[in-house]
Coordinates of C-alpha atoms and ligand atoms in Angstrom, one line a residue:
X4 CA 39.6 23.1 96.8
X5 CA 40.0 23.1 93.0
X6 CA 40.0 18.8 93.7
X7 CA 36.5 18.7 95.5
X8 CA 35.1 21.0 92.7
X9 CA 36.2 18.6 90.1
X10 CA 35.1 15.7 92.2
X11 CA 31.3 17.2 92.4
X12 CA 31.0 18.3 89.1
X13 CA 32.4 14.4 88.0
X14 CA 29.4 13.2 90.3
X15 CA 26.9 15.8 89.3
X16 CA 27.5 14.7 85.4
X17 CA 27.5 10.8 86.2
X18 CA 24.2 11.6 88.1
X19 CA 22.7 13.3 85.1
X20 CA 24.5 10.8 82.6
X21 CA 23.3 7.5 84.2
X22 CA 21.5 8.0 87.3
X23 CA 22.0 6.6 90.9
X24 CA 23.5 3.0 90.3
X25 CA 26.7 4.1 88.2
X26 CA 27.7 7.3 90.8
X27 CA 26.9 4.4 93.8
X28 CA 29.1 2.0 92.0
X29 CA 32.1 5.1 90.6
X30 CA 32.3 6.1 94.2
X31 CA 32.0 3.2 96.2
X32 CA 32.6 -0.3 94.9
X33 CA 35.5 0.0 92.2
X34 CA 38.4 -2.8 93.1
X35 CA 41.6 -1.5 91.2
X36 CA 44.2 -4.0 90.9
X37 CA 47.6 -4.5 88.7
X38 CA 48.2 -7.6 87.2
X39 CA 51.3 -9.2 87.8
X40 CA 51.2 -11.8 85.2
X41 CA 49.0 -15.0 84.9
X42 CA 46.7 -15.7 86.1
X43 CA 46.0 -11.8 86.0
X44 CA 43.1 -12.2 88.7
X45 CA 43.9 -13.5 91.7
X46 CA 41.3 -12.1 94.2
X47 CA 38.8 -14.0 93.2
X48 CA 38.5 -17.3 90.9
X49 CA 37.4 -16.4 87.2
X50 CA 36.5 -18.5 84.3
X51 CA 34.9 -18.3 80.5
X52 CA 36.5 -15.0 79.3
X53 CA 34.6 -12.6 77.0
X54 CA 36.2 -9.7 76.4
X55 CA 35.2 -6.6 74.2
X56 CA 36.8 -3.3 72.9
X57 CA 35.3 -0.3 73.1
X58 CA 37.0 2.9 72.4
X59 CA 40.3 2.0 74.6
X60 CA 39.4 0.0 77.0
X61 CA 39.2 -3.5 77.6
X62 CA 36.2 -5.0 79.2
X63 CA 36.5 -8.5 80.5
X64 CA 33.7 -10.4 80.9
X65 CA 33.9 -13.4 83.3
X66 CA 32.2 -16.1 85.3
X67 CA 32.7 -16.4 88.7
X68 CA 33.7 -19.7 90.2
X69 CA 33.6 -20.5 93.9
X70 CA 36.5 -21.0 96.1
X71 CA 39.4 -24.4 95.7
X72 CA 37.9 -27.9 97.3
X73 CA 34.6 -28.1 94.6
X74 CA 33.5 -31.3 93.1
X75 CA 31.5 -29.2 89.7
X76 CA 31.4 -26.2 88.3
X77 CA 29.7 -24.0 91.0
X78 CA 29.1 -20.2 89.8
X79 CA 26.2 -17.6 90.4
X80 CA 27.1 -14.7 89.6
X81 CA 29.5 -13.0 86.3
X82 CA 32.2 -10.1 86.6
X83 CA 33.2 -7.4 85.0
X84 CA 36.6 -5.7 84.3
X85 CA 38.6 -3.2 82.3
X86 CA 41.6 -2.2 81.4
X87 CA 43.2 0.3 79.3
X88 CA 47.0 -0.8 79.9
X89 CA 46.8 -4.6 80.3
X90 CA 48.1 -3.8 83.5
X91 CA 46.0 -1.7 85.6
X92 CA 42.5 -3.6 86.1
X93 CA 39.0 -1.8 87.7
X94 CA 36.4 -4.5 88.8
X95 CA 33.0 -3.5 88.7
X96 CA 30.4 -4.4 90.9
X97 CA 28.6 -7.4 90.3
X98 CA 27.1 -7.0 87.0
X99 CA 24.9 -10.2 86.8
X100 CA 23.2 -13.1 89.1
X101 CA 21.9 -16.2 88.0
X102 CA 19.0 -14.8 90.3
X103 CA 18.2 -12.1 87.6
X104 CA 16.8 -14.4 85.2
X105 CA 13.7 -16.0 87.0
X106 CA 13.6 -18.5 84.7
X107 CA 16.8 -19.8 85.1
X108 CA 16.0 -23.0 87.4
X109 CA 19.0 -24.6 87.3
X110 CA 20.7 -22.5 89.1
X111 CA 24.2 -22.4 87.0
X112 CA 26.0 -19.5 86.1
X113 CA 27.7 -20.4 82.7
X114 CA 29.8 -18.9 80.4
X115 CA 28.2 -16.1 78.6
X116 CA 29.3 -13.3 75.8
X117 CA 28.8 -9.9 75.7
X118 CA 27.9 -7.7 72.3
X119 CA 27.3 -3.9 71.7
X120 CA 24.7 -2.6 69.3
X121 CA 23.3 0.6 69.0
X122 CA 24.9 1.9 72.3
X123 CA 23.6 -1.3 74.1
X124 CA 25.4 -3.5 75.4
X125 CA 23.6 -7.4 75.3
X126 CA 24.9 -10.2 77.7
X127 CA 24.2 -13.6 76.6
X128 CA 24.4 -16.1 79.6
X129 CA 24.1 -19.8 79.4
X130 CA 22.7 -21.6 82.6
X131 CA 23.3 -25.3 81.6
X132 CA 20.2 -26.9 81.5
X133 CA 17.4 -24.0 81.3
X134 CA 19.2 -22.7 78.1
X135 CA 20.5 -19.3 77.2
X136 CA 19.4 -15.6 78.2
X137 CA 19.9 -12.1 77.5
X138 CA 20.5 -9.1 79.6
X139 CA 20.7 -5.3 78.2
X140 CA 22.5 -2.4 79.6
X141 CA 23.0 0.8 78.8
X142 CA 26.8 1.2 79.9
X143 CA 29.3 -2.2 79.6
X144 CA 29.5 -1.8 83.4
X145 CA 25.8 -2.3 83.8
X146 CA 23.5 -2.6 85.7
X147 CA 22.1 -5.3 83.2
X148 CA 18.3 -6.5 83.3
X149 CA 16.8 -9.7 82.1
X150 CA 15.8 -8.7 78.4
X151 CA 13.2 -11.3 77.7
X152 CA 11.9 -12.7 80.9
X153 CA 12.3 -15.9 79.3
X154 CA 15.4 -17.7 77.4
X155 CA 16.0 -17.1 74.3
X156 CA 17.3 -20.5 73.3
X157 CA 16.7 -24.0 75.3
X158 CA 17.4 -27.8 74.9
X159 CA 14.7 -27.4 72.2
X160 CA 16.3 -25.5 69.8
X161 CA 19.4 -27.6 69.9
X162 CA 18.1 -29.9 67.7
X163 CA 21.2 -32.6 67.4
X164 CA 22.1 -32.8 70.6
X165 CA 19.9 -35.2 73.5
X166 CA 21.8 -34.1 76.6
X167 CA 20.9 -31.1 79.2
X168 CA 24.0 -29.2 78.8
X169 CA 23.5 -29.1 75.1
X170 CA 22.5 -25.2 75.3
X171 CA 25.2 -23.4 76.5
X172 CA 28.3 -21.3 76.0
X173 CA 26.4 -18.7 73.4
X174 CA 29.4 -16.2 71.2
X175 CA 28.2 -13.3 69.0
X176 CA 30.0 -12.1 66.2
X177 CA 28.5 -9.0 64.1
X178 CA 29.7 -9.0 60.5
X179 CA 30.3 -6.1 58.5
X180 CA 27.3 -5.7 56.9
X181 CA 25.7 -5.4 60.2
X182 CA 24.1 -8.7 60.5
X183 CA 24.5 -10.1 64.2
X184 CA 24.9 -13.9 64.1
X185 CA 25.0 -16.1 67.8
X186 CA 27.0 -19.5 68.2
X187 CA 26.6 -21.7 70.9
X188 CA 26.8 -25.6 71.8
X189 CA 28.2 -28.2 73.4
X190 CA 28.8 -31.5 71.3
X191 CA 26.9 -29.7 68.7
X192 CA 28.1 -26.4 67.4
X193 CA 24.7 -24.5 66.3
X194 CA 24.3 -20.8 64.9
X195 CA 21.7 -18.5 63.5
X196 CA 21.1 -15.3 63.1
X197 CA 20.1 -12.5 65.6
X198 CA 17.4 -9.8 64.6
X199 CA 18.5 -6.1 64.6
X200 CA 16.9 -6.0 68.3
X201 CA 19.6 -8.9 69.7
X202 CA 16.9 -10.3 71.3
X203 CA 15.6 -12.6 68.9
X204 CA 16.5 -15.6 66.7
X205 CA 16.0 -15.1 62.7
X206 CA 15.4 -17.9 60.9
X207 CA 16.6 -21.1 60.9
X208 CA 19.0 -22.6 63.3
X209 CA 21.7 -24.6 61.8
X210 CA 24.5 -26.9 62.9
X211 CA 28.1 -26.1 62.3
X212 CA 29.9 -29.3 60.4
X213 CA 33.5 -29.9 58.8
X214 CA 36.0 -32.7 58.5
X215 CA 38.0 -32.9 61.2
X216 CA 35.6 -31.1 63.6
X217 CA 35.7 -32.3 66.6
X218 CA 33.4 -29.7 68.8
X219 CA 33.4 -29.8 73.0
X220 CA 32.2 -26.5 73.7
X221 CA 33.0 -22.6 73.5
X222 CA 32.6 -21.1 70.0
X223 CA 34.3 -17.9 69.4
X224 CA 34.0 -15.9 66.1
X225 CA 36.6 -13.6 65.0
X226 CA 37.6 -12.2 62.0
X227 CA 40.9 -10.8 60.1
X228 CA 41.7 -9.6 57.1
X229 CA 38.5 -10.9 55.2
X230 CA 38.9 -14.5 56.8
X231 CA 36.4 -15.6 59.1
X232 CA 38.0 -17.6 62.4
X233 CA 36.2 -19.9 64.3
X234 CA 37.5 -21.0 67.7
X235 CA 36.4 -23.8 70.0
X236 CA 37.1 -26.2 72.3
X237 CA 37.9 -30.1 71.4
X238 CA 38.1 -32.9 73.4
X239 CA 38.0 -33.4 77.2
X240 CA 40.1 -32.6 78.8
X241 CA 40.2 -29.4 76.6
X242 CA 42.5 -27.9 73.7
X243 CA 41.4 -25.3 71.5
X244 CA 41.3 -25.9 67.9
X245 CA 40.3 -23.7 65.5
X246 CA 39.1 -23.3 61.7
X247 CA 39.0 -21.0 58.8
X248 CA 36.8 -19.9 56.2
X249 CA 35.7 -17.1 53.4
X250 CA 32.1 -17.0 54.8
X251 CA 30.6 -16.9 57.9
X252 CA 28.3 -19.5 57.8
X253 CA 31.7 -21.5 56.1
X254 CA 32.7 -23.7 54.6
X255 CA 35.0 -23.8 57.4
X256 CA 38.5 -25.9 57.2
X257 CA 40.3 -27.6 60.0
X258 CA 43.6 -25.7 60.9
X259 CA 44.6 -27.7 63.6
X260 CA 45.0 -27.2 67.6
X261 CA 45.6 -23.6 68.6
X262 CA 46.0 -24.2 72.3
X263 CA 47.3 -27.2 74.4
X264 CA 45.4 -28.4 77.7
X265 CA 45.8 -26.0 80.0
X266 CA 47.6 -26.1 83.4
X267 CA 45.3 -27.9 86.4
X268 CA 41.8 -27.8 84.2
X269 CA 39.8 -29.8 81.9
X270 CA 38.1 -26.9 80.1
X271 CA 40.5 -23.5 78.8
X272 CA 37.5 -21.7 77.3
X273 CA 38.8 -19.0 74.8
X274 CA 38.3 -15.6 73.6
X275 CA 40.2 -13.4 71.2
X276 CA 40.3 -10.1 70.3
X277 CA 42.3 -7.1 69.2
X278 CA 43.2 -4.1 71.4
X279 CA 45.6 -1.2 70.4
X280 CA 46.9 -3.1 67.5
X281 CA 47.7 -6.4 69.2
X282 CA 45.7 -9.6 69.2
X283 CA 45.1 -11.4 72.7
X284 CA 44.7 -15.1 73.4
X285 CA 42.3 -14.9 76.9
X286 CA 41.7 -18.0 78.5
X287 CA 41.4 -19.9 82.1
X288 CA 43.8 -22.2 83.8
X289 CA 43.7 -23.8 87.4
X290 CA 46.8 -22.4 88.2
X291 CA 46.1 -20.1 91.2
X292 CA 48.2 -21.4 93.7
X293 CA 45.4 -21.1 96.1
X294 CA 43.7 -24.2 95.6
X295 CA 42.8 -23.7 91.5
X296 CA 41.6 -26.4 90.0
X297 CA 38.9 -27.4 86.9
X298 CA 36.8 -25.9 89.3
X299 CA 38.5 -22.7 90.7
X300 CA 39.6 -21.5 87.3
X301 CA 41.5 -18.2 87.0
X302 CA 41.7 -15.8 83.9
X303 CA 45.1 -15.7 82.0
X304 CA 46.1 -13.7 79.1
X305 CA 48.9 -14.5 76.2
X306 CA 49.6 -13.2 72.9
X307 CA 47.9 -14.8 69.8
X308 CA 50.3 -14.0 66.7
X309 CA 49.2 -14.8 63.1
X310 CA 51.7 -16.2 59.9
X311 CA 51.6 -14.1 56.8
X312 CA 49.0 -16.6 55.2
X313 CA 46.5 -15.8 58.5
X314 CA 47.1 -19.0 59.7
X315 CA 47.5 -18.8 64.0
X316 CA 50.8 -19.6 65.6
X317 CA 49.8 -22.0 68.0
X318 CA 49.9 -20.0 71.4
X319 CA 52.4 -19.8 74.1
X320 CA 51.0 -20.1 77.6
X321 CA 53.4 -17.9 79.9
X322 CA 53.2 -16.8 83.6
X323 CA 54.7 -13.6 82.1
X324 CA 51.6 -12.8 80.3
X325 CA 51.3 -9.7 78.2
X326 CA 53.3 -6.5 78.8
X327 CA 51.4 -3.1 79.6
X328 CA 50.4 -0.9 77.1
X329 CA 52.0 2.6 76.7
Ligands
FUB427 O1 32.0 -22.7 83.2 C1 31.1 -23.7 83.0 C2 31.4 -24.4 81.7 O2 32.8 -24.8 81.7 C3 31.4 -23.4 80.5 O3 30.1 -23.1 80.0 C4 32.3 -24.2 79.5 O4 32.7 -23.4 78.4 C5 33.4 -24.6 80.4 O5 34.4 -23.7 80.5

């Protein structure tokens, strides 16, 4: 008795709270799964982590790739999960389609980042060849909408690059005075800054350039103790390298490769952050044993350890992964 009172007051507030779509999605459609290891999905093929912290919990952003046997990278839709153990995982229900952004004519889910400002929550997407978009949402679960109708960076702005899948793979990093910046590239690195309303470029877009810089794809920002860490993926088949600097917009110097090609795929696409005092190195692999591949990728998790001068132990790739959180 005391149970189904709880349980109606819980829906009555989530009603009031956020209306229909978040009480249809907290009583019907919530996957709970434990991880046992890496990779730590395994219901479904995952790829191009981006994961954010938000007061204990985890939320893993992902792309969604279709089943073993695929000659590309096929993906329409992203996913969402949290944690607040490491080891007990909620999916949501389908945040995002590639269908949500009219615009988006290629068709091509890509990797995409998700930032909070302002009690919003903003998913960049990249789509390829039609360039990137945004999406807004009040809750990290969604349900996200199209914020722009339109992208908010194309081929066009990439002004280096001369292939189709220059625009993609966009990273946000806000810095501690407030002001939101967005990476992105492939070949090229590029970067500029975002307006208070996330939903527009300011200024001038610039390229990202240093010796030694050797740029595939997948920028990720990060930064510790006062240094600013900027992550990426070199060469094909991929490793990630990273690099260091005072400033965000650099001068950023080489530090060398961070992690080594991972198992069964050509691309590893990285993201790091810190959660309960310990910093994560979340990737992909192709090491589901059902059929993974470059092209069935699967979401894995290590531990990313610095040295006392804030250089980055190169990672450890384990089918361990990370242990649960008390
Ligand atoms: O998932 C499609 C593309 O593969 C991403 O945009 C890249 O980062 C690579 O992981």
């Amino acid at each position: 008795m005391k149970q189904a009172i709880i349980s109606r007051l819980t829906t009555l507030i989530l009603l009031l709270l956020f209306g229909s779509s978040l009480l249809a999605q907290s009583q019907d459609s919530l996957f709970r799964f434990r991880s046992e290891g890496n990779p730590i999905i395994t219901h479904k093929f995952t790829a191009d982590p981006a994961a954010i912290v938000e007061e204990g919990t985890m939320w893993l952003y992902t792309g969604h790739d279709f089943e073993g046997g695929q000659k590309g990278y096929k993906m329409k839709d992203w996913c969402v999960f949290s944690t607040t153990d490491m080891l007990n995982w909620t999916e949501h229900p389908t945040p995002l389609k590639i269908e949500d952004f009219t615009w988006a004519k290629s068709g091509d889910a890509y990797a995409g980042h998700v930032a909070e400002r302002n009690g919003k929550y903003y998913w960049y997407i990249s789509t390829n060849w039609t360039g990137i978009g945004v999406a807004v949402s009040d809750h990290p679960a969604g349900p996200f909408t199209d914020a722009l109708g339109k992208p908010l960076l194309t081929n066009e702005d990439c002004f280096a690059s001369d292939h189709s899948w220059a625009c993609i793979d966009p990273a946000i990093f806000t810095n501690d005075d407030g002001q939101s910046w967005i990476f992105w590239g492939n070949g090229e690195c590029y970067y500029a800054k975002l307006k208070d309303n996330m939903i527009e470029i300011e200024g001038e877009i610039k390229q990202v350039d240093f010796d030694g810089f050797v740029f595939e794809e997948a920028p990720w920002i990060h930064k510790k103790d006062g240094k600013y860490y900027l992550t990426y993926a070199s060469g094909f088949p991929e490793k990630i390298a990273y690099a260091m600097a005072d400033q965000i917009e650099g001068p950023y110097e080489y530090k060398g490769i961070l992690n080594e090609i991972a198992g069964n795929s050509n691309t590893n696409h990285q993201s790091i952050v810190e959660f309960k005092d310990q910093w994560y190195f979340i990737y992909h692999n192709g090491g589901m044993q059902r059929d993974g591949s470059s092209y069935s990728r699967s979401v894995c998790i290590d531990k990313l350890e610095y040295r006392p001068d804030g250089t980055i132990k190169g990672i450890v790739m384990t089918s361990a992964g990370v242990s649960v959180i008390d």
